XYZ file of N, CA and C in Angstrom:
543
model
N 13.985 -16.924 -10.388
C 14.935 -16.426 -9.439
C 14.990 -14.868 -9.711
N 14.910 -14.115 -8.657
C 14.939 -12.679 -8.722
C 16.398 -12.234 -8.454
N 16.983 -11.454 -9.289
C 18.395 -11.083 -9.135
C 18.548 -9.546 -9.072
N 17.437 -8.832 -8.944
C 17.522 -7.367 -8.897
C 16.328 -6.818 -8.237
N 16.280 -5.626 -7.820
C 15.159 -5.000 -7.200
C 14.161 -4.559 -8.355
N 12.945 -4.493 -7.959
C 11.855 -4.028 -8.936
C 10.569 -4.781 -8.803
N 9.660 -4.538 -9.692
C 8.354 -5.170 -9.686
C 8.344 -6.346 -10.594
N 7.873 -7.494 -10.134
C 7.941 -8.727 -10.964
C 6.578 -9.489 -10.879
N 6.143 -9.900 -12.041
C 5.013 -10.807 -12.187
C 5.486 -12.200 -12.128
N 5.027 -13.028 -11.188
C 5.525 -14.402 -11.058
C 4.414 -15.380 -11.534
N 4.899 -16.234 -12.474
C 4.039 -17.292 -13.025
C 4.790 -18.642 -12.989
N 4.096 -19.654 -12.895
C 4.629 -21.024 -13.014
C 3.906 -21.798 -14.084
N 4.614 -22.262 -15.032
C 4.015 -23.091 -16.014
C 4.550 -24.502 -15.779
N 3.649 -25.467 -15.695
C 4.012 -26.809 -15.404
C 3.260 -27.804 -16.290
N 3.881 -29.006 -16.410
C 3.249 -30.074 -17.237
C 2.655 -31.146 -16.377
N 1.403 -31.417 -16.609
C 0.676 -32.428 -15.777
C 1.019 -33.895 -16.391
N 0.734 -34.826 -15.591
C 0.983 -36.265 -15.927
C 0.407 -36.610 -17.268
N -0.746 -36.032 -17.628
C -1.360 -36.357 -18.942
C -0.740 -35.560 -20.125
N 0.335 -34.790 -19.820
C 1.051 -34.062 -20.887
C 0.578 -32.683 -21.166
N -0.633 -32.268 -20.618
C -1.093 -30.892 -20.800
C -0.343 -29.994 -19.918
N -0.280 -28.703 -20.312
C 0.420 -27.692 -19.496
C -0.624 -26.666 -18.993
N -0.317 -26.224 -17.758
C -1.111 -25.217 -17.222
C -0.195 -24.085 -16.587
N -0.629 -22.896 -16.490
C 0.062 -21.807 -15.917
C -0.645 -21.260 -14.726
N 0.125 -21.085 -13.629
C -0.448 -20.524 -12.430
C 0.183 -19.140 -12.274
N -0.657 -18.102 -12.037
C -0.201 -16.770 -11.883
C -0.168 -16.486 -10.381
N 1.002 -16.336 -9.837
C 1.172 -16.077 -8.404
C 1.017 -14.647 -8.062
N 0.957 -13.775 -8.996
C 0.703 -12.355 -8.711
C 1.948 -11.466 -8.988
N 1.841 -10.261 -8.588
C 2.920 -9.303 -8.742
C 3.630 -9.049 -7.422
N 4.875 -8.973 -7.477
C 5.684 -8.755 -6.233
C 6.649 -7.631 -6.489
N 6.772 -6.770 -5.397
C 7.731 -5.668 -5.488
C 8.917 -6.041 -4.578
N 10.064 -6.173 -5.158
C 11.272 -6.525 -4.428
C 11.998 -5.223 -4.113
N 12.011 -4.878 -2.864
C 12.617 -3.580 -2.329
C 14.009 -3.695 -2.025
N 14.449 -4.897 -1.593
C 15.836 -5.124 -1.324
C 16.151 -6.631 -1.422
N 17.345 -6.921 -1.888
C 17.760 -8.389 -1.928
C 18.419 -8.764 -0.689
N 18.127 -9.928 -0.224
C 18.827 -10.442 0.990
C 19.868 -11.421 0.685
N 19.814 -12.009 -0.531
C 20.801 -12.987 -1.007
C 21.135 -12.598 -2.388
N 22.383 -12.893 -2.723
C 22.885 -12.687 -4.115
C 23.154 -14.030 -4.715
N 22.680 -14.371 -5.933
C 22.957 -15.668 -6.535
C 24.453 -15.894 -6.712
N 24.874 -17.132 -6.535
C 26.250 -17.459 -6.627
C 26.975 -16.971 -7.927
N 26.262 -16.995 -9.069
C 26.826 -16.541 -10.307
C 27.108 -15.158 -10.250
N 26.226 -14.312 -9.668
C 26.528 -12.867 -9.573
C 27.670 -12.595 -8.671
N 27.815 -13.333 -7.613
C 29.009 -13.165 -6.811
C 30.293 -13.582 -7.529
N 30.215 -14.603 -8.319
C 31.350 -15.009 -9.131
C 31.708 -13.969 -10.127
N 30.728 -13.399 -10.809
C 30.945 -12.366 -11.788
C 31.419 -11.005 -11.193
N 30.893 -10.773 -10.054
C 31.235 -9.476 -9.357
C 32.451 -9.508 -8.408
N 33.125 -10.629 -8.346
C 34.269 -10.776 -7.508
C 34.102 -11.223 -6.151
N 33.046 -11.903 -5.905
C 32.815 -12.445 -4.541
C 32.012 -11.583 -3.649
N 31.835 -12.032 -2.396
C 30.996 -11.285 -1.502
C 31.529 -9.927 -1.191
N 32.857 -9.756 -1.199
C 33.455 -8.468 -0.875
C 33.688 -7.641 -2.081
N 33.181 -8.074 -3.296
C 33.396 -7.336 -4.500
C 32.594 -6.093 -4.446
N 32.957 -5.104 -5.324
C 32.266 -3.860 -5.361
C 31.252 -3.799 -6.490
N 31.011 -4.974 -7.146
C 30.062 -5.084 -8.240
C 30.640 -4.955 -9.589
N 32.045 -4.828 -9.650
C 32.704 -4.860 -10.969
C 33.841 -5.820 -10.908
N 34.051 -6.492 -11.970
C 35.169 -7.485 -12.123
C 35.650 -7.396 -13.546
N 37.022 -7.378 -13.669
C 37.666 -7.332 -14.958
C 38.091 -8.767 -15.326
N 37.795 -9.166 -16.544
C 38.155 -10.554 -17.003
C 39.152 -10.356 -18.133
N 40.239 -11.175 -18.123
C 41.262 -11.084 -19.158
C 41.713 -12.525 -19.599
N 42.495 -12.553 -20.630
C 43.035 -13.844 -21.035
C 43.967 -14.377 -19.920
N 43.981 -15.724 -19.800
C 44.844 -16.343 -18.802
C 46.197 -16.587 -19.464
N 47.106 -15.696 -19.260
C 48.410 -15.795 -19.999
C 49.238 -17.054 -19.514
N 48.851 -17.681 -18.483
C 49.615 -18.884 -17.947
C 49.032 -20.102 -18.663
N 47.887 -20.063 -19.246
C 47.254 -21.259 -19.870
C 47.934 -21.541 -21.157
N 48.052 -22.902 -21.541
C 48.668 -23.332 -22.683
C 47.826 -23.003 -23.996
N 46.496 -22.913 -23.743
C 45.677 -22.507 -24.866
C 44.600 -21.565 -24.252
N 44.371 -20.439 -24.947
C 43.409 -19.507 -24.468
C 42.090 -19.327 -25.277
N 42.170 -19.861 -26.469
C 41.019 -19.770 -27.349
C 41.062 -20.871 -28.403
N 39.978 -21.369 -28.830
C 39.922 -22.427 -29.767
C 38.657 -23.244 -29.799
N 38.831 -24.536 -30.114
C 37.666 -25.371 -30.231
C 37.848 -26.601 -29.365
N 36.761 -27.072 -28.778
C 36.522 -28.322 -28.058
C 37.416 -28.747 -26.974
N 37.072 -29.745 -26.312
C 35.813 -30.461 -26.303
C 34.872 -30.058 -25.192
N 33.652 -29.645 -25.534
C 32.700 -29.222 -24.466
C 32.378 -30.369 -23.522
N 32.513 -29.983 -22.282
C 32.129 -30.970 -21.234
C 33.044 -32.062 -20.938
N 34.153 -32.205 -21.711
C 35.063 -33.326 -21.390
C 36.508 -32.836 -21.238
N 36.654 -31.566 -21.066
C 38.003 -30.948 -20.834
C 37.812 -29.655 -20.262
N 38.971 -28.986 -19.941
C 38.820 -27.672 -19.428
C 39.623 -26.626 -20.194
N 39.840 -26.920 -21.515
C 40.582 -26.019 -22.391
C 40.365 -26.416 -23.828
N 40.641 -25.501 -24.799
C 40.533 -25.858 -26.194
C 41.530 -26.969 -26.482
N 41.134 -28.038 -27.200
C 42.121 -29.112 -27.470
C 42.125 -29.583 -28.884
N 41.078 -29.399 -29.553
C 41.094 -29.803 -31.041
C 41.833 -28.861 -31.887
N 41.699 -27.577 -31.579
C 42.364 -26.519 -32.329
C 42.551 -25.458 -31.282
N 43.760 -24.993 -30.999
C 43.989 -24.086 -29.902
C 44.888 -22.964 -30.298
N 44.694 -21.795 -29.721
C 45.520 -20.591 -29.974
C 46.114 -20.207 -28.613
N 47.417 -20.018 -28.623
C 48.190 -19.646 -27.417
C 48.114 -18.124 -27.137
N 48.433 -17.816 -25.887
C 48.411 -16.385 -25.494
C 49.653 -15.755 -26.179
N 49.594 -14.475 -26.464
C 50.685 -13.736 -27.001
C 50.468 -13.569 -28.560
N 51.525 -13.832 -29.308
C 51.496 -13.565 -30.737
C 50.387 -14.345 -31.440
N 50.044 -15.552 -30.983
C 48.993 -16.427 -31.686
C 47.648 -15.698 -31.467
N 47.311 -15.307 -30.260
C 45.948 -14.645 -30.085
C 45.956 -13.283 -30.715
N 47.092 -12.555 -30.729
C 47.187 -11.245 -31.424
C 46.994 -11.441 -32.901
N 47.492 -12.533 -33.468
C 47.393 -12.815 -34.872
C 45.894 -13.078 -35.240
N 45.248 -13.898 -34.402
C 43.783 -14.219 -34.656
C 42.945 -12.983 -34.461
N 43.269 -12.235 -33.339
C 42.484 -11.077 -33.054
C 42.617 -9.884 -33.984
N 43.690 -9.820 -34.694
C 43.868 -8.721 -35.627
C 43.011 -8.744 -36.834
N 42.497 -9.990 -37.077
C 41.603 -10.086 -38.285
C 40.100 -9.963 -37.916
N 39.800 -9.847 -36.664
C 38.397 -9.695 -36.193
C 38.033 -8.209 -35.981
N 36.831 -7.868 -35.975
C 36.318 -6.501 -35.719
C 36.930 -6.002 -34.394
N 37.473 -4.787 -34.420
C 38.104 -4.209 -33.232
C 39.556 -4.556 -33.087
N 40.106 -5.433 -33.962
C 41.501 -5.752 -34.037
C 42.110 -6.269 -32.719
N 43.363 -6.116 -32.556
C 44.087 -6.549 -31.352
C 43.606 -5.861 -30.119
N 43.246 -4.579 -30.200
C 42.827 -3.806 -28.970
C 41.600 -4.457 -28.383
N 40.744 -5.026 -29.173
C 39.516 -5.664 -28.594
C 39.679 -7.169 -28.421
N 40.593 -7.831 -29.137
C 40.616 -9.311 -29.164
C 41.993 -9.872 -28.756
N 43.089 -9.106 -28.825
C 44.431 -9.664 -28.610
C 44.818 -9.876 -27.222
N 46.135 -10.121 -26.974
C 46.612 -10.570 -25.631
C 46.360 -9.525 -24.562
N 46.298 -8.271 -24.905
C 46.128 -7.202 -23.944
C 44.589 -6.905 -23.672
N 43.766 -7.631 -24.417
C 42.318 -7.290 -24.392
C 41.698 -7.789 -23.055
N 40.650 -7.143 -22.686
C 39.926 -7.502 -21.427
C 38.493 -6.944 -21.541
N 37.630 -7.363 -20.635
C 36.378 -6.654 -20.483
C 35.981 -6.680 -19.000
N 35.211 -5.708 -18.613
C 34.804 -5.519 -17.268
C 33.258 -5.690 -17.169
N 32.791 -6.465 -16.213
C 31.372 -6.629 -15.944
C 31.067 -5.732 -14.774
N 30.104 -4.825 -14.950
C 29.641 -3.980 -13.917
C 28.166 -4.385 -13.539
N 27.995 -5.157 -12.518
C 26.716 -5.614 -12.182
C 25.798 -4.489 -11.732
N 26.365 -3.480 -11.052
C 25.588 -2.364 -10.539
C 24.935 -1.594 -11.630
N 25.620 -1.399 -12.744
C 25.076 -0.713 -13.898
C 24.554 -1.592 -15.035
N 24.645 -2.879 -14.828
C 24.238 -3.946 -15.778
C 24.751 -3.626 -17.149
N 26.154 -3.472 -17.142
C 26.773 -3.347 -18.432
C 28.194 -4.043 -18.448
N 28.642 -4.246 -19.627
C 30.026 -4.717 -19.852
C 30.831 -3.700 -20.655
N 31.993 -3.522 -20.368
C 32.881 -2.492 -21.028
C 34.130 -3.277 -21.591
N 34.351 -3.118 -22.908
C 35.488 -3.737 -23.494
C 36.728 -2.936 -23.437
N 37.875 -3.546 -23.686
C 39.131 -2.847 -23.534
C 39.298 -1.785 -24.630
N 38.471 -1.762 -25.668
C 38.544 -0.672 -26.661
C 37.465 0.415 -26.446
N 36.765 0.320 -25.222
C 35.754 1.325 -24.909
C 34.372 1.069 -25.238
N 34.073 -0.036 -25.938
C 32.720 -0.451 -26.260
C 31.974 -0.772 -24.987
N 30.731 -0.293 -24.811
C 29.927 -0.587 -23.664
C 28.596 -1.241 -24.136
N 28.162 -2.304 -23.488
C 26.961 -2.968 -23.837
C 26.190 -3.322 -22.580
N 24.815 -3.250 -22.600
C 24.037 -3.771 -21.515
C 24.131 -5.254 -21.433
N 24.030 -5.813 -20.227
C 24.058 -7.210 -20.040
C 22.906 -7.653 -19.285
N 22.559 -8.981 -19.344
C 21.610 -9.632 -18.470
C 22.271 -10.970 -18.120
N 22.023 -11.453 -16.927
C 22.663 -12.652 -16.428
C 21.526 -13.706 -16.088
N 21.654 -14.908 -16.609
C 20.694 -15.990 -16.263
C 21.456 -16.985 -15.452
N 20.948 -17.344 -14.286
C 21.532 -18.410 -13.532
C 20.719 -19.683 -13.580
N 19.750 -19.708 -14.517
C 18.847 -20.886 -14.564
C 19.190 -21.792 -15.732
N 20.208 -21.427 -16.617
C 20.465 -22.212 -17.787
C 21.593 -23.180 -17.602
N 21.694 -23.859 -16.471
C 22.810 -24.774 -16.217
C 22.715 -26.016 -17.052
N 23.823 -26.293 -17.780
C 23.824 -27.473 -18.567
C 24.882 -28.519 -18.079
N 26.055 -27.969 -17.698
C 27.114 -28.858 -17.210
C 27.783 -28.081 -16.093
N 27.724 -28.629 -14.876
C 28.217 -27.887 -13.699
C 29.703 -27.556 -13.786
N 30.468 -28.346 -14.545
C 31.935 -28.027 -14.612
C 32.209 -26.914 -15.623
N 31.319 -26.681 -16.541
C 31.546 -25.646 -17.593
C 30.559 -24.523 -17.441
N 29.358 -24.784 -17.175
C 28.262 -23.794 -17.366
C 27.759 -23.312 -15.968
N 28.114 -22.110 -15.561
C 27.623 -21.522 -14.320
C 26.378 -20.673 -14.582
N 26.035 -20.465 -15.840
C 24.907 -19.617 -16.184
C 25.211 -19.032 -17.506
N 24.499 -18.010 -17.888
C 24.603 -17.411 -19.180
C 24.712 -15.835 -19.057
N 25.670 -15.252 -19.726
C 25.617 -13.805 -19.815
C 25.109 -13.463 -21.190
N 24.193 -12.601 -21.279
C 23.547 -12.231 -22.559
C 23.914 -10.766 -22.844
N 24.237 -10.518 -24.061
C 24.517 -9.168 -24.524
C 23.466 -8.931 -25.633
N 22.273 -8.496 -25.278
C 21.156 -8.377 -26.239
C 21.340 -7.429 -27.373
N 22.278 -6.443 -27.170
C 22.446 -5.408 -28.306
C 23.721 -5.658 -29.000
N 24.432 -6.785 -28.749
C 25.674 -7.051 -29.441
C 25.445 -7.307 -30.907
N 26.233 -6.743 -31.743
C 26.158 -7.022 -33.247
C 27.524 -7.399 -33.736
N 27.633 -7.668 -35.020
C 28.880 -8.128 -35.535
C 30.021 -7.120 -35.473
N 29.729 -5.893 -35.266
C 30.780 -4.874 -35.113
C 30.772 -4.231 -33.705
N 29.969 -4.743 -32.843
C 29.827 -4.130 -31.492
C 29.711 -5.206 -30.477
N 30.887 -5.672 -29.902
C 30.863 -6.761 -28.871
C 31.969 -6.362 -27.907
N 31.998 -7.002 -26.788
C 32.926 -6.666 -25.747
C 33.833 -7.831 -25.304
N 33.390 -9.051 -25.442
C 34.239 -10.197 -24.999
C 35.270 -10.390 -26.104
N 36.550 -10.352 -25.713
C 37.604 -10.580 -26.693
C 37.393 -11.952 -27.394
N 37.467 -11.916 -28.731
C 37.237 -13.102 -29.586
C 35.901 -13.740 -29.326
N 34.920 -12.933 -28.982
C 33.567 -13.438 -28.708
C 32.814 -13.686 -29.957
N 33.408 -14.365 -30.929
C 32.860 -14.688 -32.197
C 32.828 -16.144 -32.473
N 31.902 -16.575 -33.281
C 31.756 -17.958 -33.682
C 32.541 -18.160 -35.061
N 33.798 -18.561 -35.001
C 34.577 -18.674 -36.225
C 34.080 -19.765 -37.173
N 33.206 -20.608 -36.661
C 32.600 -21.695 -37.478
C 31.360 -21.195 -38.223
N 31.027 -19.893 -37.990
C 29.771 -19.382 -38.609
C 30.012 -17.977 -39.153
N 31.200 -17.780 -39.721
C 31.485 -16.492 -40.302
C 31.761 -15.396 -39.405
N 32.311 -15.695 -38.153
C 32.660 -14.709 -37.132
C 31.413 -13.978 -36.632
N 30.285 -14.644 -36.606
C 29.074 -14.013 -36.023
C 29.293 -13.880 -34.544
N 28.936 -12.757 -33.969
C 29.141 -12.476 -32.561
C 28.190 -13.259 -31.700
N 28.658 -13.825 -30.595
C 27.831 -14.517 -29.625
C 27.108 -13.540 -28.781
N 25.740 -13.648 -28.721
C 24.979 -12.791 -27.879
C 24.726 -13.420 -26.498
N 24.902 -14.751 -26.391
C 24.764 -15.488 -25.206
C 26.001 -16.260 -25.029
N 26.671 -16.160 -23.912
C 28.036 -16.804 -23.857
C 28.369 -17.225 -22.396
N 29.225 -18.232 -22.354
C 29.836 -18.570 -21.079
C 31.281 -17.842 -21.198
N 31.878 -17.559 -20.083
C 33.084 -16.709 -20.034
C 34.309 -17.606 -19.988
N 35.189 -17.526 -21.108
C 36.390 -18.309 -21.106
C 37.660 -17.612 -20.531
N 37.435 -16.697 -19.659
C 38.477 -15.850 -19.140
C 38.702 -16.163 -17.641
N 39.859 -15.709 -17.139
C 40.030 -15.723 -15.684
C 39.684 -14.415 -15.085
N 39.242 -14.535 -13.895
C 38.880 -13.358 -13.144
C 40.119 -12.593 -12.633
N 40.248 -11.396 -12.965
C 41.370 -10.548 -12.559
C 40.910 -9.397 -11.602
N 41.353 -9.445 -10.382
C 40.983 -8.383 -9.451
C 42.203 -7.639 -9.019
N 42.199 -6.408 -9.276
C 43.351 -5.544 -8.916
C 43.530 -5.384 -7.436
């Protein structure tokens, strides 16, 4: 799937009935303009009328805004959950960037036009979006990748794996609500 203008080499790798794989090279294509925008990009950019930027923030009305489980069988953290406000501020204060990057007032903006994400504390990172990695239609609309994210340079509030020493997620689904001013 092509999601931006530019020159692309298109190949198809397929598995035959006997288990062997072959690759077909369809050639090089120059995309001068897009006539359709993938649904995930419209979602991330605020819909068809969006300007290409959307700010995401914690859902203050939710009972739980961050925590663990269960993937695919619920729509919120249920095994261990942190509430909006003092609870997320407490958790965020111990992570890189502190409350400004992770707490209740934290947010990040996705700018599809410039292919970057900007955190509430000013950190900017390039992004790439994959709409082909669907695993569960109720949870997974695609993947946002932050290829240059490091353990001290990330934009998604609490975008860390607490079960692995607070390692930053470079590929993530977005647990925030879309906020459009």
